[in-house]
Amino acid sequence: MDPFRFTIQARSGRARVGLLTTPHGRVETPLFMPVGTQGSVKGLLPKDLKAIGSQVLLANTYHLLLRPGPERVQALGGLHRFAGWDGPWLTDSGGFQVMSLGHLRRIDEEGVVFQSHLDGSLIRLTPERSIAIQEALGADFIMAFDECPPYPSSPEYLKASLERTLRWLERSLKAKTRPDQALFGIAQGGTDAGLRALSTRETLRFDLPGYAIGGLAVGETKEEMFPMVALSTEILPEAKPRYLMGVGHPEDLVAAMGLGVDLFDSVYPTRTGRFGSALVPEGRINLKNAQYLEDKRPLEEGCDCYACQTFSRAYIAHLVRAEEMLGGILLSLHNLRFLHRLTERAREAIRQGSYGAFAREFAERRFGKEI
Ligand SMILES: CCNc1nc2cc3[nH]c(NC)nc3cc2c(=O)[nH]1
């Protein structure tokens, strides 16, 4: 039986509720994946992530390659055991972080050569090596080794890059040995509709358990990004999960779920939490702002998270000003719970066949009035 079966449970317009089976349990989509870059969602205990409804965690291959190394993680039982999360994990393939973090030295047909941001040592990543690393780490979902072109890129560069990414996808698939891991392909093509369609169609020639929409959320405008998301989900098969990489603003999740996206990841909720901001239906409040120092209300009225059930905005504003660890911890916990509640409510609305009303109500509160 297919260890990664995906079945559609309900539809509302193009939005859908899916049930995704994995070797580490079944998960409901649409879902948001908290990012645990180095095998830890910064400041949060796995048991608390479970309690707020996290289902799948994401870890970064680039970071775990540099430290502690995939061999060590494997020797210590793999990611699930090592990091104390027995639900599904997804690892990325390392290329993207090399572009953004590592000191890229060269990119050619073989792969990429980069300098570690930790000690400057030279490291080579190829499709084969990326898959071997992800197999050692032991995630349930692994990603093909691709190139995410910088924004903006010329059509010529975009085309050459997407063609190489397709050759790298073939090599990634050939290098795969574990049947208990699902390899997702990643479509590219930037914000060029013709190239986006071409890359998506060519990626579909590989029969894979899921497909990612890559190359977006890299600095383009929303007006450029969303037509590419819509185009992608028109082409991608209904029966497979669609993963929009790096998208994590609430309004973007609501729009993309309405376009049939099933999986999301972003550092936004945890990073903005560490920087002192809380996600609320109207948008975001920054607890560094003096106006909250005597505000007895919770971060968000009606939120069921521990931070909102236990503390006031005034206390959390104090923690943020005092640079107490607990400030970032409580805000990260709330922000993730906010996104998990959003996807829970979205799944419920889809089941009721009323996703349009849900999206409109969300938009009215988010954009209806200034905070
Ligand atoms: C799995 C590694 N490959 C890979 N990661 C990505 C991560 C992203 N993160 C964002 N915005 C924050 N866009 C992304 C695009 C890609 C992409 O096109 N490819």
Short mmCIF file of C-alpha atoms and ligand atoms in Angstrom, two decimals:
data_model
loop_
_atom_site.label_atom_id
_atom_site.label_comp_id
_atom_site.label_asym_id
_atom_site.label_seq_id
_atom_site.Cartn_x
_atom_site.Cartn_y
_atom_site.Cartn_z
CA MET A 1 0.00 0.00 0.00
CA ASP A 2 1.24 3.46 -0.89
CA PRO A 3 2.95 4.91 2.24
CA PHE A 4 2.09 8.41 0.98
CA ARG A 5 -1.54 8.18 -0.07
CA PHE A 6 -3.29 11.55 -0.57
CA THR A 7 -7.08 11.61 -0.69
CA ILE A 8 -9.32 14.64 -1.17
CA GLN A 9 -11.95 14.74 1.58
CA ALA A 10 -13.88 17.88 0.57
CA ARG A 11 -13.85 20.69 -1.96
CA SER A 12 -15.05 24.29 -2.02
CA GLY A 13 -14.20 26.01 -5.28
CA ARG A 14 -10.54 25.23 -5.90
CA ALA A 15 -9.82 24.86 -2.19
CA ARG A 16 -9.69 21.27 -0.91
CA VAL A 17 -9.26 19.34 2.31
CA GLY A 18 -6.81 16.45 1.91
CA LEU A 19 -5.72 13.53 4.03
CA LEU A 20 -2.01 12.78 3.56
CA THR A 21 -0.72 9.47 4.88
CA THR A 22 2.94 9.24 5.93
CA PRO A 23 5.07 6.64 7.77
CA HIS A 24 4.78 8.93 10.81
CA GLY A 25 1.03 9.38 10.82
CA ARG A 26 -1.75 10.95 8.76
CA VAL A 27 -2.02 14.72 8.42
CA GLU A 28 -4.84 16.98 7.21
CA THR A 29 -4.27 19.61 4.56
CA PRO A 30 -4.19 22.53 4.02
CA LEU A 31 -1.50 22.72 6.68
CA PHE A 32 1.30 25.06 7.70
CA MET A 33 4.75 23.59 8.46
CA PRO A 34 6.74 25.34 11.22
CA VAL A 35 10.40 25.74 10.26
CA GLY A 36 12.94 24.02 12.51
CA THR A 37 16.01 25.09 10.55
CA GLN A 38 18.63 23.29 12.68
CA GLY A 39 16.27 20.57 13.89
CA SER A 40 14.55 22.84 16.38
CA VAL A 41 11.68 25.29 16.03
CA LYS A 42 13.45 28.11 17.84
CA GLY A 43 12.37 28.41 21.47
CA LEU A 44 9.54 25.86 21.33
CA LEU A 45 9.29 22.39 22.88
CA PRO A 46 8.10 19.58 20.58
CA LYS A 47 5.36 18.77 23.08
CA ASP A 48 4.08 22.36 22.84
CA LEU A 49 4.20 22.24 19.04
CA LYS A 50 2.03 19.11 19.21
CA ALA A 51 -0.36 20.87 21.59
CA ILE A 52 -0.86 23.85 19.23
CA GLY A 53 -1.65 21.60 16.26
CA SER A 54 1.64 21.43 14.38
CA GLN A 55 1.60 18.37 12.10
CA VAL A 56 4.73 18.47 9.91
CA LEU A 57 8.04 20.19 10.77
CA LEU A 58 10.62 21.41 8.24
CA ALA A 59 14.40 21.16 8.71
CA ASN A 60 17.11 22.60 6.47
CA THR A 61 19.64 20.29 4.85
CA TYR A 62 22.24 23.05 4.42
CA HIS A 63 22.36 23.75 8.18
CA LEU A 64 22.27 20.10 9.29
CA LEU A 65 25.00 19.25 6.77
CA LEU A 66 27.27 21.87 8.29
CA ARG A 67 26.32 20.99 11.85
CA PRO A 68 26.01 18.33 13.35
CA GLY A 69 26.37 16.45 10.03
CA PRO A 70 23.96 13.87 8.56
CA GLU A 71 26.09 10.91 9.70
CA ARG A 72 25.70 11.95 13.33
CA VAL A 73 21.94 12.45 13.00
CA GLN A 74 21.66 9.04 11.33
CA ALA A 75 23.81 7.38 14.01
CA LEU A 76 21.57 8.92 16.66
CA GLY A 77 18.44 7.43 15.13
CA GLY A 78 17.49 9.98 12.47
CA LEU A 79 15.67 13.30 12.77
CA HIS A 80 12.54 11.99 14.51
CA ARG A 81 14.51 10.39 17.36
CA PHE A 82 17.28 13.00 17.44
CA ALA A 83 14.95 16.00 17.64
CA GLY A 84 12.11 14.41 19.60
CA TRP A 85 9.40 14.93 16.99
CA ASP A 86 7.62 11.71 16.02
CA GLY A 87 5.31 13.34 13.50
CA PRO A 88 6.30 13.82 9.83
CA TRP A 89 9.41 15.83 8.93
CA LEU A 90 10.20 17.52 5.62
CA THR A 91 13.78 18.42 4.68
CA ASP A 92 14.68 20.83 1.92
CA SER A 93 17.49 19.95 -0.47
CA GLY A 94 19.97 22.65 0.44
CA GLY A 95 20.25 24.62 -2.78
CA PHE A 96 18.11 27.55 -1.76
CA GLN A 97 19.97 28.16 1.49
CA VAL A 98 23.28 28.03 -0.32
CA MET A 99 22.04 30.94 -2.44
CA SER A 100 20.86 32.90 0.57
CA LEU A 101 23.29 31.90 3.35
CA GLY A 102 26.34 30.11 2.03
CA HIS A 103 28.98 31.94 0.04
CA LEU A 104 28.17 30.51 -3.37
CA ARG A 105 31.40 29.96 -5.25
CA ARG A 106 30.15 28.18 -8.38
CA ILE A 107 27.05 26.67 -9.91
CA ASP A 108 27.43 24.34 -12.88
CA GLU A 109 25.86 21.25 -14.39
CA GLU A 110 27.33 19.08 -11.64
CA GLY A 111 25.90 21.09 -8.74
CA VAL A 112 27.02 23.94 -6.51
CA VAL A 113 30.23 24.70 -4.66
CA PHE A 114 29.93 27.02 -1.69
CA GLN A 115 31.78 28.19 1.39
CA SER A 116 30.30 27.30 4.75
CA HIS A 117 28.99 30.39 6.56
CA LEU A 118 30.32 28.78 9.73
CA ASP A 119 33.99 28.18 8.96
CA GLY A 120 34.46 29.09 5.31
CA SER A 121 35.26 25.51 4.30
CA LEU A 122 34.44 24.60 0.69
CA ILE A 123 31.46 22.30 0.26
CA ARG A 124 30.01 20.72 -2.88
CA LEU A 125 26.32 19.88 -3.17
CA THR A 126 25.01 17.80 -6.05
CA PRO A 127 21.59 16.19 -6.57
CA GLU A 128 23.11 12.84 -5.57
CA ARG A 129 24.72 14.20 -2.42
CA SER A 130 21.59 16.15 -1.43
CA ILE A 131 19.46 13.00 -1.64
CA ALA A 132 22.04 10.96 0.27
CA ILE A 133 22.07 13.59 3.03
CA GLN A 134 18.25 13.70 3.19
CA GLU A 135 18.17 9.89 3.33
CA ALA A 136 20.59 9.93 6.25
CA LEU A 137 18.55 12.58 8.06
CA GLY A 138 15.49 10.38 7.58
CA ALA A 139 12.69 12.90 6.88
CA ASP A 140 9.40 11.63 5.48
CA PHE A 141 9.25 14.25 2.72
CA ILE A 142 12.45 15.11 0.85
CA MET A 143 12.96 17.70 -1.86
CA ALA A 144 14.67 17.45 -5.24
CA PHE A 145 17.90 19.41 -5.61
CA ASP A 146 16.95 22.49 -7.61
CA GLU A 147 18.02 25.99 -8.37
CA CYS A 148 15.79 28.81 -7.21
CA PRO A 149 16.75 31.61 -9.64
CA PRO A 150 17.28 35.03 -8.09
CA TYR A 151 14.58 37.67 -8.60
CA PRO A 152 14.59 39.25 -11.08
CA SER A 153 16.19 36.95 -13.66
CA SER A 154 16.16 37.28 -17.45
CA PRO A 155 13.90 34.89 -19.41
CA GLU A 156 17.08 33.39 -20.86
CA TYR A 157 18.47 32.69 -17.41
CA LEU A 158 15.11 31.41 -16.15
CA LYS A 159 14.86 28.99 -19.08
CA ALA A 160 18.39 27.65 -18.76
CA SER A 161 17.94 27.32 -15.00
CA LEU A 162 14.61 25.46 -15.16
CA GLU A 163 16.05 23.05 -17.72
CA ARG A 164 18.99 22.30 -15.43
CA THR A 165 16.62 21.91 -12.48
CA LEU A 166 14.72 19.29 -14.53
CA ARG A 167 18.01 17.43 -15.22
CA TRP A 168 18.76 17.68 -11.49
CA LEU A 169 15.28 16.31 -10.70
CA GLU A 170 16.04 13.24 -12.84
CA ARG A 171 19.35 12.79 -11.00
CA SER A 172 17.66 13.31 -7.62
CA LEU A 173 15.09 10.63 -8.44
CA LYS A 174 17.77 8.20 -9.66
CA ALA A 175 19.76 8.73 -6.45
CA LYS A 176 16.79 7.91 -4.22
CA THR A 177 16.91 4.51 -2.45
CA ARG A 178 14.43 4.69 0.47
CA PRO A 179 10.81 3.68 -0.28
CA ASP A 180 9.71 5.21 3.04
CA GLN A 181 10.49 8.75 1.85
CA ALA A 182 8.47 10.82 -0.63
CA LEU A 183 10.44 12.94 -3.11
CA PHE A 184 8.74 16.16 -4.21
CA GLY A 185 9.69 17.82 -7.49
CA ILE A 186 9.96 21.62 -7.60
CA ALA A 187 8.62 23.66 -10.51
CA GLN A 188 10.43 26.84 -11.45
CA GLY A 189 10.09 29.41 -14.25
CA GLY A 190 10.05 32.53 -12.06
CA THR A 191 7.20 34.95 -12.82
CA ASP A 192 7.26 34.26 -16.58
CA ALA A 193 3.94 32.57 -17.35
CA GLY A 194 5.23 30.65 -20.35
CA LEU A 195 8.30 29.37 -18.55
CA ARG A 196 6.30 28.65 -15.37
CA ALA A 197 3.87 26.51 -17.38
CA LEU A 198 6.74 24.81 -19.22
CA SER A 199 8.58 23.97 -15.99
CA THR A 200 5.41 22.75 -14.29
CA ARG A 201 4.44 20.51 -17.23
CA GLU A 202 7.96 19.09 -17.54
CA THR A 203 8.12 18.44 -13.79
CA LEU A 204 4.85 16.51 -14.08
CA ARG A 205 6.50 14.08 -16.49
CA PHE A 206 8.01 12.62 -13.33
CA ASP A 207 5.38 10.64 -11.45
CA LEU A 208 5.99 11.92 -7.90
CA PRO A 209 3.95 11.87 -4.64
CA GLY A 210 3.82 15.66 -4.54
CA TYR A 211 4.92 18.83 -6.29
CA ALA A 212 6.30 22.10 -4.99
CA ILE A 213 5.79 25.53 -6.51
CA GLY A 214 9.30 26.98 -6.26
CA GLY A 215 10.98 30.17 -7.31
CA LEU A 216 8.38 32.41 -5.66
CA ALA A 217 8.29 34.55 -2.49
CA VAL A 218 11.79 35.70 -3.41
CA GLY A 219 11.06 39.43 -3.68
CA GLU A 220 8.49 39.60 -6.47
CA THR A 221 5.26 41.50 -5.85
CA LYS A 222 2.05 39.72 -4.83
CA GLU A 223 0.65 40.83 -8.20
CA GLU A 224 3.42 38.83 -9.85
CA MET A 225 3.35 35.87 -7.46
CA PHE A 226 -0.33 34.95 -7.37
CA PRO A 227 -0.92 34.57 -11.11
CA MET A 228 1.96 32.05 -11.04
CA VAL A 229 0.32 30.19 -8.14
CA ALA A 230 -3.01 30.12 -10.02
CA LEU A 231 -1.33 28.96 -13.22
CA SER A 232 0.56 26.25 -11.33
CA THR A 233 -2.48 24.75 -9.60
CA GLU A 234 -4.37 24.76 -12.92
CA ILE A 235 -1.67 22.49 -14.34
CA LEU A 236 -0.74 20.38 -11.30
CA PRO A 237 -2.83 17.21 -10.87
CA GLU A 238 -5.76 17.40 -8.44
CA ALA A 239 -4.79 14.08 -6.88
CA LYS A 240 -1.36 15.15 -5.61
CA PRO A 241 -0.43 17.60 -2.84
CA ARG A 242 0.78 21.05 -3.89
CA TYR A 243 3.43 22.76 -1.73
CA LEU A 244 3.95 26.52 -2.06
CA MET A 245 7.44 27.16 -0.67
CA GLY A 246 8.26 30.01 1.67
CA VAL A 247 4.76 31.49 1.97
CA GLY A 248 3.59 32.29 5.45
CA HIS A 249 1.69 35.59 5.69
CA PRO A 250 -1.89 34.84 6.80
CA GLU A 251 -3.48 36.68 3.87
CA ASP A 252 -1.22 34.82 1.45
CA LEU A 253 -2.20 31.46 2.94
CA VAL A 254 -5.90 32.34 2.62
CA ALA A 255 -5.45 33.37 -1.03
CA ALA A 256 -3.28 30.37 -1.91
CA MET A 257 -5.55 27.84 -0.15
CA GLY A 258 -8.35 29.30 -2.28
CA LEU A 259 -6.22 28.48 -5.32
CA GLY A 260 -5.79 24.84 -4.26
CA VAL A 261 -2.46 24.89 -2.41
CA ASP A 262 -2.16 22.24 0.31
CA LEU A 263 1.21 22.73 2.07
CA PHE A 264 3.01 25.86 3.28
CA ASP A 265 6.21 26.68 5.16
CA SER A 266 7.73 29.96 6.30
CA VAL A 267 9.99 31.33 9.01
CA TYR A 268 7.68 34.36 9.21
CA PRO A 269 5.54 33.46 12.28
CA THR A 270 8.50 32.42 14.44
CA ARG A 271 10.93 35.05 13.17
CA THR A 272 8.44 37.92 13.59
CA GLY A 273 7.64 36.48 17.04
CA ARG A 274 11.29 36.61 18.08
CA PHE A 275 11.38 40.20 16.84
CA GLY A 276 8.49 41.10 19.16
CA SER A 277 5.41 40.97 16.92
CA ALA A 278 2.16 39.03 17.28
CA LEU A 279 -0.13 37.97 14.44
CA VAL A 280 -3.72 39.09 14.97
CA PRO A 281 -6.75 39.02 12.64
CA GLU A 282 -6.20 42.69 11.74
CA GLY A 283 -2.55 42.00 10.82
CA ARG A 284 0.32 42.32 13.25
CA ILE A 285 1.00 44.21 16.49
CA ASN A 286 4.51 45.07 17.64
CA LEU A 287 4.80 44.64 21.39
CA LYS A 288 7.79 46.99 21.47
CA ASN A 289 5.26 49.77 20.98
CA ALA A 290 4.69 51.64 24.26
CA GLN A 291 0.90 51.55 23.77
CA TYR A 292 0.86 47.92 24.97
CA LEU A 293 2.65 48.45 28.29
CA GLU A 294 -0.66 48.79 30.18
CA ASP A 295 -2.83 46.73 27.88
CA LYS A 296 -4.51 44.04 29.99
CA ARG A 297 -5.94 42.20 26.96
CA PRO A 298 -4.46 38.98 25.59
CA LEU A 299 -2.49 39.14 22.35
CA GLU A 300 -5.68 38.09 20.55
CA GLU A 301 -9.19 37.88 22.04
CA GLY A 302 -10.51 34.38 21.48
CA CYS A 303 -7.15 32.72 20.87
CA ASP A 304 -6.88 29.44 22.80
CA CYS A 305 -3.07 29.38 22.99
CA TYR A 306 -1.18 29.29 26.31
CA ALA A 307 0.20 32.81 25.76
CA CYS A 308 -3.28 34.30 25.23
CA GLN A 309 -4.86 32.21 28.00
CA THR A 310 -2.22 33.13 30.60
CA PHE A 311 -0.62 36.53 29.92
CA SER A 312 -1.52 40.09 28.99
CA ARG A 313 -0.07 42.16 26.17
CA ALA A 314 1.44 44.30 28.95
CA TYR A 315 3.43 41.40 30.35
CA ILE A 316 4.64 40.26 26.94
CA ALA A 317 5.52 43.85 26.05
CA HIS A 318 7.57 43.94 29.25
CA LEU A 319 9.34 40.68 28.35
CA VAL A 320 10.16 41.98 24.88
CA ARG A 321 11.57 45.24 26.27
CA ALA A 322 13.51 43.36 28.94
CA GLU A 323 14.82 41.01 26.22
CA GLU A 324 13.57 38.05 28.23
CA MET A 325 13.65 34.75 26.25
CA LEU A 326 10.05 34.13 27.28
CA GLY A 327 8.91 37.07 25.13
CA GLY A 328 10.00 35.49 21.86
CA ILE A 329 8.88 32.07 23.03
CA LEU A 330 5.31 33.18 23.83
CA LEU A 331 5.03 35.19 20.61
CA SER A 332 6.35 32.30 18.50
CA LEU A 333 3.90 29.95 20.19
CA HIS A 334 0.99 32.31 19.58
CA ASN A 335 1.96 33.07 15.98
CA LEU A 336 2.18 29.40 15.07
CA ARG A 337 -1.10 28.69 16.84
CA PHE A 338 -2.60 31.62 14.86
CA LEU A 339 -1.63 29.98 11.55
CA HIS A 340 -2.72 26.53 12.68
CA ARG A 341 -6.12 27.94 13.75
CA LEU A 342 -6.35 29.69 10.38
CA THR A 343 -5.80 26.42 8.49
CA GLU A 344 -8.15 24.58 10.88
CA ARG A 345 -10.89 27.15 10.18
CA ALA A 346 -10.11 26.95 6.45
CA ARG A 347 -10.50 23.15 6.46
CA GLU A 348 -13.83 23.52 8.30
CA ALA A 349 -15.06 26.12 5.80
CA ILE A 350 -14.05 23.88 2.89
CA ARG A 351 -15.97 20.99 4.46
CA GLN A 352 -18.99 23.32 4.74
CA GLY A 353 -18.56 24.32 1.10
CA SER A 354 -18.16 27.94 2.17
CA TYR A 355 -14.50 28.75 1.60
CA GLY A 356 -15.46 31.93 -0.28
CA ALA A 357 -17.33 33.30 2.73
CA PHE A 358 -14.41 32.34 5.00
CA ALA A 359 -11.94 34.19 2.76
CA ARG A 360 -14.18 37.26 2.59
CA GLU A 361 -14.63 37.37 6.37
CA PHE A 362 -10.88 37.02 6.82
CA ALA A 363 -10.21 39.83 4.33
CA GLU A 364 -12.75 42.17 5.95
CA ARG A 365 -11.06 41.84 9.34
CA ARG A 366 -7.53 41.93 7.88
CA PHE A 367 -8.04 44.84 5.53
CA GLY A 368 -11.34 46.34 6.65
CA LYS A 369 -9.87 48.91 9.06
CA GLU A 370 -6.50 50.18 10.21
CA ILE A 371 -5.28 48.98 13.60
C1 LIG B 1 14.02 22.59 -1.33
C2 LIG B 1 15.01 23.69 -1.65
N1 LIG B 1 14.61 24.35 -2.89
C3 LIG B 1 13.89 25.46 -2.89
N2 LIG B 1 13.60 26.09 -1.75
C4 LIG B 1 12.89 27.27 -1.81
C5 LIG B 1 12.64 27.95 -0.62
C6 LIG B 1 11.96 29.17 -0.69
N3 LIG B 1 11.64 30.09 0.27
C7 LIG B 1 11.03 31.11 -0.38
N4 LIG B 1 10.59 32.24 0.20
C8 LIG B 1 10.87 32.52 1.57
N5 LIG B 1 10.92 30.88 -1.71
C9 LIG B 1 11.51 29.68 -1.94
C10 LIG B 1 11.75 28.99 -3.12
C11 LIG B 1 12.44 27.78 -3.05
C12 LIG B 1 12.77 27.05 -4.25
O1 LIG B 1 12.42 27.44 -5.38
N6 LIG B 1 13.49 25.91 -4.13
#
